[in-house]
GROMACS .gro file of C-alpha atoms in nm:
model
  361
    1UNK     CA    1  15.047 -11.544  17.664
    2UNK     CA    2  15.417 -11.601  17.566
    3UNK     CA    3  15.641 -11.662  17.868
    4UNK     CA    4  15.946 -11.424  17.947
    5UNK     CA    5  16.197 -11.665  17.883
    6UNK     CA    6  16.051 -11.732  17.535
    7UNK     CA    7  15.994 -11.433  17.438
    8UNK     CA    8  16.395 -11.352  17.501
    9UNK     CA    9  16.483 -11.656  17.299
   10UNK     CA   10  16.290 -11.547  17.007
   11UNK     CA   11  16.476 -11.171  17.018
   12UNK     CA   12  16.827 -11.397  17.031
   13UNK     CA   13  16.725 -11.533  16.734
   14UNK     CA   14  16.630 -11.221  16.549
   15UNK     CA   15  16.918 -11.006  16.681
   16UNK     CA   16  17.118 -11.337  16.515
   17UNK     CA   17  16.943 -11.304  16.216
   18UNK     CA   18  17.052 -10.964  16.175
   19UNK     CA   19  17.428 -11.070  16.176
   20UNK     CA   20  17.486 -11.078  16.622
   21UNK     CA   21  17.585 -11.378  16.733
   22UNK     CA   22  17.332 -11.471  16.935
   23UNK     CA   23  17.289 -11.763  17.148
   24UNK     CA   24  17.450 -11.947  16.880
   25UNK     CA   25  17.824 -12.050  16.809
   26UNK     CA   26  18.032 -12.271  16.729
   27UNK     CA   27  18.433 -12.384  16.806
   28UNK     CA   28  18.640 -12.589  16.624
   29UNK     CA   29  18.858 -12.823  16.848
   30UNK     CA   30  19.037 -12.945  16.516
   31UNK     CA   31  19.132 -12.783  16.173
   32UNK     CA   32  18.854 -12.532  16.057
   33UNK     CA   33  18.940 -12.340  15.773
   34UNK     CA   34  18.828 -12.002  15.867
   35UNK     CA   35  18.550 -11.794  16.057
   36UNK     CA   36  18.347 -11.834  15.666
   37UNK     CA   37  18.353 -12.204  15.728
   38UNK     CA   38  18.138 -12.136  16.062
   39UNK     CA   39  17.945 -11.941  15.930
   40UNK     CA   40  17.856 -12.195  15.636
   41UNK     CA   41  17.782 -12.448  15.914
   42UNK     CA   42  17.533 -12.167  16.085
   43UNK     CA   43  17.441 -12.055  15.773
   44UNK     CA   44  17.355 -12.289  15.523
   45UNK     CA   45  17.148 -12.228  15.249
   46UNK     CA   46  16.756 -12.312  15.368
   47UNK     CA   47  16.812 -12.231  15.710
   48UNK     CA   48  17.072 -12.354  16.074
   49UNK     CA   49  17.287 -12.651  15.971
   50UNK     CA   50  17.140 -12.703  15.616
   51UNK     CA   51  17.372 -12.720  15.390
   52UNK     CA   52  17.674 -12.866  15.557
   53UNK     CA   53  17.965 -12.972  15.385
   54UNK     CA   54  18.175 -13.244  15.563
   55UNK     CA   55  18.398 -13.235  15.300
   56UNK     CA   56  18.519 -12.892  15.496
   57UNK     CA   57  18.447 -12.926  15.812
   58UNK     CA   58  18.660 -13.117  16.061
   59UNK     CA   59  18.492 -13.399  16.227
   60UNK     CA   60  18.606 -13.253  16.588
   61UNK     CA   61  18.378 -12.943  16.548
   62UNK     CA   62  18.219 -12.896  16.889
   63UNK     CA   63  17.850 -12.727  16.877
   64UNK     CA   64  17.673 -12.564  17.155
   65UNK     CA   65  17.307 -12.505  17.132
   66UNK     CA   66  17.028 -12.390  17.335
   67UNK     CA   67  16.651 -12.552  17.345
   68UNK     CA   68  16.394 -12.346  17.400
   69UNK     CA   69  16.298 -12.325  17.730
   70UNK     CA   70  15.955 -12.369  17.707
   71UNK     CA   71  16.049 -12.761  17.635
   72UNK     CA   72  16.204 -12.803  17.992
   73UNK     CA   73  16.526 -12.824  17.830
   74UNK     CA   74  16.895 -12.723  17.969
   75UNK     CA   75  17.158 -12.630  17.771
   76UNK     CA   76  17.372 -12.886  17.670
   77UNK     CA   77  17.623 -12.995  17.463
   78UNK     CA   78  17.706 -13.273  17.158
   79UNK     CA   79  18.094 -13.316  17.020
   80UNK     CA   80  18.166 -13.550  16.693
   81UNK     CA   81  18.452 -13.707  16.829
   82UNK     CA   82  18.581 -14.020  16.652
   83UNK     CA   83  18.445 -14.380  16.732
   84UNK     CA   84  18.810 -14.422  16.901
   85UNK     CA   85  18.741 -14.156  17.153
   86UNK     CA   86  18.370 -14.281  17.211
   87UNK     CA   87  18.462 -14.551  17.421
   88UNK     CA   88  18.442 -14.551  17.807
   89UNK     CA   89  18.783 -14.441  17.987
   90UNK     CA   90  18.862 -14.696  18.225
   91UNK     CA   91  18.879 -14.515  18.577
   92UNK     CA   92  19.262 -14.502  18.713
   93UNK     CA   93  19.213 -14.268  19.067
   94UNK     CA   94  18.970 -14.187  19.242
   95UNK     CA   95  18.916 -13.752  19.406
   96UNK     CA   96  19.030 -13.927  19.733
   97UNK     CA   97  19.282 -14.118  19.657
   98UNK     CA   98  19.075 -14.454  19.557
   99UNK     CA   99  19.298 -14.695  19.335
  100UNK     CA  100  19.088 -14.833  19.100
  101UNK     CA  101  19.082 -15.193  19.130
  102UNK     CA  102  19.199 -15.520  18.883
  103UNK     CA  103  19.473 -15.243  18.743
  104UNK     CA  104  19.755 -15.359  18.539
  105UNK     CA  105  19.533 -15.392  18.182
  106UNK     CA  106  19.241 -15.530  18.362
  107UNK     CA  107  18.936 -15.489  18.163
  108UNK     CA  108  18.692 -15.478  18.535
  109UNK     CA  109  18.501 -15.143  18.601
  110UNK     CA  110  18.644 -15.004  18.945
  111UNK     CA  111  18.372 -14.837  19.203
  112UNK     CA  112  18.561 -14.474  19.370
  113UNK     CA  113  18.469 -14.394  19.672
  114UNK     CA  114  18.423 -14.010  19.737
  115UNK     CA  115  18.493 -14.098  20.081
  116UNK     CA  116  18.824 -14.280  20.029
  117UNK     CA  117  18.759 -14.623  20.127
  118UNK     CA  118  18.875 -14.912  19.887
  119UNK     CA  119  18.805 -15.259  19.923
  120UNK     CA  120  19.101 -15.443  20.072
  121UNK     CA  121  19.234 -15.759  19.827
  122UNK     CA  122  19.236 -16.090  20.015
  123UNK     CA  123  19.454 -16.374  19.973
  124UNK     CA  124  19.471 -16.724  20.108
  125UNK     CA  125  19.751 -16.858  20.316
  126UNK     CA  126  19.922 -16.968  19.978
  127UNK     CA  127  19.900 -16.621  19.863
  128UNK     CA  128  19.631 -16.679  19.572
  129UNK     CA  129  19.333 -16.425  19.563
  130UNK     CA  130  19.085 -16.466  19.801
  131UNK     CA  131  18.727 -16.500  19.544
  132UNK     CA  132  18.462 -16.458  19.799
  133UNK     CA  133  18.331 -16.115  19.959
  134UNK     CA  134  18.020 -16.323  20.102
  135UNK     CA  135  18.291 -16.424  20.416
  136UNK     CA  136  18.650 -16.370  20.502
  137UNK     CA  137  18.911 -16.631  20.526
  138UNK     CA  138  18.891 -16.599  20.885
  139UNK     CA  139  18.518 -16.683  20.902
  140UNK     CA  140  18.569 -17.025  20.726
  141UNK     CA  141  18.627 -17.350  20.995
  142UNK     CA  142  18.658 -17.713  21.039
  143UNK     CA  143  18.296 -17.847  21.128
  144UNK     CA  144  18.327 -18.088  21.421
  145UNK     CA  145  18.174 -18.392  21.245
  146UNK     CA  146  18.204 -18.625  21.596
  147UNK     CA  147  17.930 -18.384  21.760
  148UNK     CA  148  17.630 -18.655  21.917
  149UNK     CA  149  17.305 -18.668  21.636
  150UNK     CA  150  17.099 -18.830  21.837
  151UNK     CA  151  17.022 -18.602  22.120
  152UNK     CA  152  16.673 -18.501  22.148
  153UNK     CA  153  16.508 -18.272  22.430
  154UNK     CA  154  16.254 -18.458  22.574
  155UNK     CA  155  15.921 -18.251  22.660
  156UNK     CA  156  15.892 -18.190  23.017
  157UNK     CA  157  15.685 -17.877  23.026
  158UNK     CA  158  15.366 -17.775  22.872
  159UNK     CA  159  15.528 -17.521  22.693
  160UNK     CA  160  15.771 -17.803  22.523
  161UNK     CA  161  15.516 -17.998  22.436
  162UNK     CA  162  15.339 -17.717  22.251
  163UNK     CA  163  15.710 -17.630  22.061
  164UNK     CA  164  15.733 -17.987  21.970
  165UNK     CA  165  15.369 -18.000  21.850
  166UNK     CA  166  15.417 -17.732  21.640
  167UNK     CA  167  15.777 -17.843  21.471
  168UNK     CA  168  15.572 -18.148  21.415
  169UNK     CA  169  15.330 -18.016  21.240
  170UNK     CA  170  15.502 -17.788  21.018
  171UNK     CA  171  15.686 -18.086  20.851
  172UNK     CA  172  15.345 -18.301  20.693
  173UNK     CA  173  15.351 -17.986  20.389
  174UNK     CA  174  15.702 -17.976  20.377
  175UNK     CA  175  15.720 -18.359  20.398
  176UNK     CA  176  15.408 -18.326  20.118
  177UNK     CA  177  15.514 -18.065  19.904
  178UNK     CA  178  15.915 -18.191  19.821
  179UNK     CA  179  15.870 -18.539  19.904
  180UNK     CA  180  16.240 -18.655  19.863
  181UNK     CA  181  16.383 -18.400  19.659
  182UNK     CA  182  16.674 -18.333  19.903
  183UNK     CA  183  16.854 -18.107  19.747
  184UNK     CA  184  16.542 -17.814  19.722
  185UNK     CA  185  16.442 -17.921  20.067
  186UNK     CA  186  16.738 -17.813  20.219
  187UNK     CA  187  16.745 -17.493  20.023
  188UNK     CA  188  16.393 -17.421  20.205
  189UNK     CA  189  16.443 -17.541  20.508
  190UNK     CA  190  16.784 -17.269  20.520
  191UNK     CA  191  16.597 -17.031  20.459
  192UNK     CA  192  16.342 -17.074  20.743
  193UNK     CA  193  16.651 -17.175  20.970
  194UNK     CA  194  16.839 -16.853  20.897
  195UNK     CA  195  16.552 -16.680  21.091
  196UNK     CA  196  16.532 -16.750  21.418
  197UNK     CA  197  16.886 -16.666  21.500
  198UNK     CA  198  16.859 -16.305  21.342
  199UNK     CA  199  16.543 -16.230  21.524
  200UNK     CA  200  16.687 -16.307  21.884
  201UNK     CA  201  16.980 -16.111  21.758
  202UNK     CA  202  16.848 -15.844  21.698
  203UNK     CA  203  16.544 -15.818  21.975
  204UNK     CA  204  16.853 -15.856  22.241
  205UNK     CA  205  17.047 -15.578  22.029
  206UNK     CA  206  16.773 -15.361  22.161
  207UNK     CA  207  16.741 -15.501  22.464
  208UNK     CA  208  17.077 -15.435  22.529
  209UNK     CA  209  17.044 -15.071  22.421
  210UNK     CA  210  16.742 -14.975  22.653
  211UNK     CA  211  16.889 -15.134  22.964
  212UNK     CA  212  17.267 -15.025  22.945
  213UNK     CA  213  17.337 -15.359  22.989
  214UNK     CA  214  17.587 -15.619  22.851
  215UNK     CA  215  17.431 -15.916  22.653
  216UNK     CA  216  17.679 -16.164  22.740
  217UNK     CA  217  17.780 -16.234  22.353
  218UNK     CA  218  17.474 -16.397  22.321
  219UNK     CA  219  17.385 -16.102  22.003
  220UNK     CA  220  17.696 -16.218  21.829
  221UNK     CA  221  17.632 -16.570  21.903
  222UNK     CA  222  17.282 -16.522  21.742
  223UNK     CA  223  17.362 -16.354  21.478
  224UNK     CA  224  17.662 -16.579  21.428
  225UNK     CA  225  17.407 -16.909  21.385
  226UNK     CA  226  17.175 -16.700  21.119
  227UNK     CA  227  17.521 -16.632  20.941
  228UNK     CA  228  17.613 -16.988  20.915
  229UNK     CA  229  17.268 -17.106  20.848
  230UNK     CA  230  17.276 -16.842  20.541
  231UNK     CA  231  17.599 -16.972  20.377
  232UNK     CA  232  17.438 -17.320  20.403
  233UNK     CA  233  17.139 -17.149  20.187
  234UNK     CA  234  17.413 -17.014  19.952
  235UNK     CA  235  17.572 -17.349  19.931
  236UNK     CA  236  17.287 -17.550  19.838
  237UNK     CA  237  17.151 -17.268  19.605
  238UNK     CA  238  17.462 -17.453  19.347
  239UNK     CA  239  17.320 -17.794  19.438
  240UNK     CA  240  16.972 -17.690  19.353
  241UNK     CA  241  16.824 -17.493  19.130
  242UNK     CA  242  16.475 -17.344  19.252
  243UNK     CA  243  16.207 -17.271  18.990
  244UNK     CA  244  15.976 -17.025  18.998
  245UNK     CA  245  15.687 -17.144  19.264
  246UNK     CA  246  15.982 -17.251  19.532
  247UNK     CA  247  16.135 -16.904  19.525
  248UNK     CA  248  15.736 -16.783  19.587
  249UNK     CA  249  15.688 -17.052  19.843
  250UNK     CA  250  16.017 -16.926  20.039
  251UNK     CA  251  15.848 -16.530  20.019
  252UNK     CA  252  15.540 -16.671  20.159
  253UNK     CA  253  15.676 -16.883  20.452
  254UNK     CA  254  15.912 -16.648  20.536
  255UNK     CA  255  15.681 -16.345  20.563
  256UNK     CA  256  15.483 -16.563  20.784
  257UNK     CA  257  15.739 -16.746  20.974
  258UNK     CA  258  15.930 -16.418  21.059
  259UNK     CA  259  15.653 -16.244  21.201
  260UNK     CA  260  15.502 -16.567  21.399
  261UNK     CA  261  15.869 -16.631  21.574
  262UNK     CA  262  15.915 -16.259  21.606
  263UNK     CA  263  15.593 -16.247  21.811
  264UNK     CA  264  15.673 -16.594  21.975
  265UNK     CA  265  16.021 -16.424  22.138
  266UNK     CA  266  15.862 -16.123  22.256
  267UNK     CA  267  15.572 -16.303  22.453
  268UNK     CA  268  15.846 -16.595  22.575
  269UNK     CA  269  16.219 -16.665  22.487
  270UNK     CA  270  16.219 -16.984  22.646
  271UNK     CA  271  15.926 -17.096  22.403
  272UNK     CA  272  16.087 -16.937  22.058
  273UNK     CA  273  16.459 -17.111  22.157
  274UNK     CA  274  16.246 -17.418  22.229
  275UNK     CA  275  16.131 -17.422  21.885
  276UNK     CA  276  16.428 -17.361  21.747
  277UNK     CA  277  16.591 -17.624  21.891
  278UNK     CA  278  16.339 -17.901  21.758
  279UNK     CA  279  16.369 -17.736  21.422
  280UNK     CA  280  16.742 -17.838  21.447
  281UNK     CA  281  16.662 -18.179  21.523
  282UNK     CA  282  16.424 -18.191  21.237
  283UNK     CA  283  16.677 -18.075  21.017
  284UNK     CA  284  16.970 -18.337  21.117
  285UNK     CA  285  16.675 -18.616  21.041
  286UNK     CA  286  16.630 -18.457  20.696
  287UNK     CA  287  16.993 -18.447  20.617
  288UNK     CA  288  17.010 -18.786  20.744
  289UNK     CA  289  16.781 -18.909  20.442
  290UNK     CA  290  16.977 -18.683  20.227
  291UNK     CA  291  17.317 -18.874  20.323
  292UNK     CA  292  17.123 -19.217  20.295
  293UNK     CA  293  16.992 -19.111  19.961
  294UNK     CA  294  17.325 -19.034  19.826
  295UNK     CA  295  17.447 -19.342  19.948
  296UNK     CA  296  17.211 -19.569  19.742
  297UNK     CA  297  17.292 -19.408  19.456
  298UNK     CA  298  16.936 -19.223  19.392
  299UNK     CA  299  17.100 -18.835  19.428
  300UNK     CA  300  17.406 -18.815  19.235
  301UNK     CA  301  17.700 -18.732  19.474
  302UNK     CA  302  17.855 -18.405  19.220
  303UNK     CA  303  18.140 -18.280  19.321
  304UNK     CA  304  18.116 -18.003  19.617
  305UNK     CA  305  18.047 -17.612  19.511
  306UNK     CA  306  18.360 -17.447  19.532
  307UNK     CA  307  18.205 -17.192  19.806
  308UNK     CA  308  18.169 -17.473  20.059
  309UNK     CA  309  18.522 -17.624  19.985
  310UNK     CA  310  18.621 -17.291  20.071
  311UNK     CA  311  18.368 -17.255  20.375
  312UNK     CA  312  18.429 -17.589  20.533
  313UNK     CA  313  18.823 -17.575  20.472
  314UNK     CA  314  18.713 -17.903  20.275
  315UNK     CA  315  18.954 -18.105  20.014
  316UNK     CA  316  18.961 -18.032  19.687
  317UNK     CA  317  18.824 -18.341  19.555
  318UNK     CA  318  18.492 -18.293  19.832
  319UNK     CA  319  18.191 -18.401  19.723
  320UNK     CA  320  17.829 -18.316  19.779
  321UNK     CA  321  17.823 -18.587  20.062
  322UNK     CA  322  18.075 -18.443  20.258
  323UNK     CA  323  17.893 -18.094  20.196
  324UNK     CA  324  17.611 -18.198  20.377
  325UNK     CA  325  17.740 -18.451  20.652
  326UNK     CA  326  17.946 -18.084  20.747
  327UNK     CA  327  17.557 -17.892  20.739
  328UNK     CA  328  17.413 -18.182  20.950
  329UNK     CA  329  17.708 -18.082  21.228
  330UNK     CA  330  17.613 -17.733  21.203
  331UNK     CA  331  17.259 -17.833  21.267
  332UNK     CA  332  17.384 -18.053  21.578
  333UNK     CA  333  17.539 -17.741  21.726
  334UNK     CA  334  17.229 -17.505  21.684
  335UNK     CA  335  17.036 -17.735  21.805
  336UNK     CA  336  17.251 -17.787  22.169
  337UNK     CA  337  17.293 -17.350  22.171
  338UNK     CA  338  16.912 -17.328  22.144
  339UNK     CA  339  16.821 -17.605  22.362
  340UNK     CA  340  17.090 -17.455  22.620
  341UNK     CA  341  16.925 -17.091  22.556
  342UNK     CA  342  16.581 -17.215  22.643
  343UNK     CA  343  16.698 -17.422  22.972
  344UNK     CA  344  16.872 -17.068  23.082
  345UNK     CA  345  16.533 -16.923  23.093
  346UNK     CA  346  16.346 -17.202  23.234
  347UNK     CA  347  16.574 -17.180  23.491
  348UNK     CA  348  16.479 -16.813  23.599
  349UNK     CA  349  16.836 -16.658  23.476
  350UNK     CA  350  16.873 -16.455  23.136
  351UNK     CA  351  17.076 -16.533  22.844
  352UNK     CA  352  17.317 -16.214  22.989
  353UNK     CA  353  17.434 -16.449  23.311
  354UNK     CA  354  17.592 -16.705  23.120
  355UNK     CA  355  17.854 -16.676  22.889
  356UNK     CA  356  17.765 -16.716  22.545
  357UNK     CA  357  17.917 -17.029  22.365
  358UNK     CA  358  18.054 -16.805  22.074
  359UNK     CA  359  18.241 -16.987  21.772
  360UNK     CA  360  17.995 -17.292  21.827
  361UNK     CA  361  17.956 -17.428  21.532
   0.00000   0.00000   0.00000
């Protein structure tokens, strides 16, 4: 049984047969030559738009038709502009007063904000355009290279023997699987790094937020350590290129390494910053054989990404050496914040009752 709305289309197109307009029509938004022209375009001999003649018809006639509704159509509308008027307007404003940015003849596609907020240009202290949006030129520092490498926390309890064990034993596959390809072992071993600091971040966020309580800065001090430890992943991602079965290997140990610290903090803080900290020693030792192997000439020292000149407030002529003598000082300070972290807690005081050591790096 024919629905409503066909069955009114189909007595549109009769009463239009007769002569009525119908649910048909057209309007010319150039030169037509009269209302017979339309009607030749409606009209054509054989049936609706047989026939046409674009020798008489302006190429700007607009059409609107109707599909039947049966199809799940809307109505809608085609115009025959010219391939000049085809192309894509570049955006100028914004309906809330968003400048489009790159203006003046800029070819770059602007994104308007409804809700009026544009991104702010940055420059550097010479005035030149900042290129990063990854961090701010107020987020970029000088590493302290002097910092001590060879401090180690020596395992007293049982617990630090267990943290220890397990560091140790996490770096035979690692050890294994990239042997002394530098450059993709540090790329994994960022993103494994970048964890631990986001986690404790975030579980004292909450923390914070069920006991009305202050955290000390230790949230932003966290968070501030899985920051840095990510721009060392973003610098090394230009050093080394991962294939395929790296970037699954990095899903898989950090599905599993996420959830294991995650745990590991919730059942004893003292125990997860523990483990962090010999982590950080683990990783100074492994960019110690990256320096060495740069030194002798078997890793070719390329000239640094421009990201970590930019990072590191580096020289211009940096090279990949200096790149990752400045990571190996970052290391050296997560490893003494951790280390410190854990000795809070062993000491029966929370992270809140000392100040945290913010802009540590």
């Amino acid at each position: 049984m024919m629905s409503r709305s066909a069955t009114r289309v189909i007595r549109s197109v009769a009463v239009y047969a007769q002569g009525s307009p119908g649910y048909f029509s057209t309007a010319t938004a150039g030169t037509i030559a009269s209302e017979s022209t339309s009607a030749r375009i409606l009209n054509g001999s054989g049936g609706i738009f047989r026939g046409v003649n674009p020798g008489k018809v302006s190429e700007r006639a607009a059409v609107t038709w109707i599909r039947l509704p049966g199809m799940g159509a809307r109505n809608a509308s085609t115009v025959a502009l010219d391939a000049k008027e085809q192309k894509e307007e570049k955006v100028e404003t914004g309906s809330a007063g968003g400048v489009a940015a790159g203006g003046g003849g800029s070819d770059e596609k602007a994104i308007v904000s409804y809700w009026g907020i544009s991104p702010g240009k940055v420059t550097k202290e010479d005035g030149s355009e900042w290129r990063w949006s990854c961090f701010r030129p107020w987020e970029t520092y000088k590493a302290n290279v002097e910092i001590d490498l060879e401090k180690h926390h020596v395992p007293v309890t049982f617990l630090d023997k267990v943290a220890l064990w397990t560091v140790k034993s996490l770096r035979y596959p690692t050890d294994l699987f990239f042997q002394r390809r530098y450059g993709c072992r540090a790329m994994m071993l960022e993103t494994v790094a970048a964890v631990p600091g986001m986690v404790g971040g975030m579980l004292l966020h909450f923390k914070s937020l069920r006991r009305f309580e202050h955290s000390g800065g230790w949230i932003k001090a966290l968070l501030e350590e899985a920051e840095n430890e990510r721009m060392h992943l973003m610098t090394f991602m230009e050093v080394a290129k991962p294939k395929w079965y790296e970037r699954a290997l990095v899903f898989a140990v950090q599905g599993v390494f996420f959830n294991a610290y995650f745990l590991g903090y919730l059942v004893s803080p003292k125990f997860a910053h523990r483990v962090t900290g010999y982590l950080e020693e683990e990783a100074i030792h492994s960019y110690t054989e990256f320096l060495k192997e740069l030194d002798e000439g078997r890793i070719e020292n390329v000239p640094a990404p421009a990201i970590a000149v930019d990072y590191w407030r580096l020289p211009q002529d940096a090279t990949l050496r200096d790149v990752v003598v400045v990571v190996r000082a970052d290391e050296a300070h997560h490893r003494d914040v951790n280390h410190f972290a854990s000795d809070i807690h062993y000491q029966g005081h929370e992270l809140k009752e000392s100040p945290a050591p913010l802009g540590y790096h």
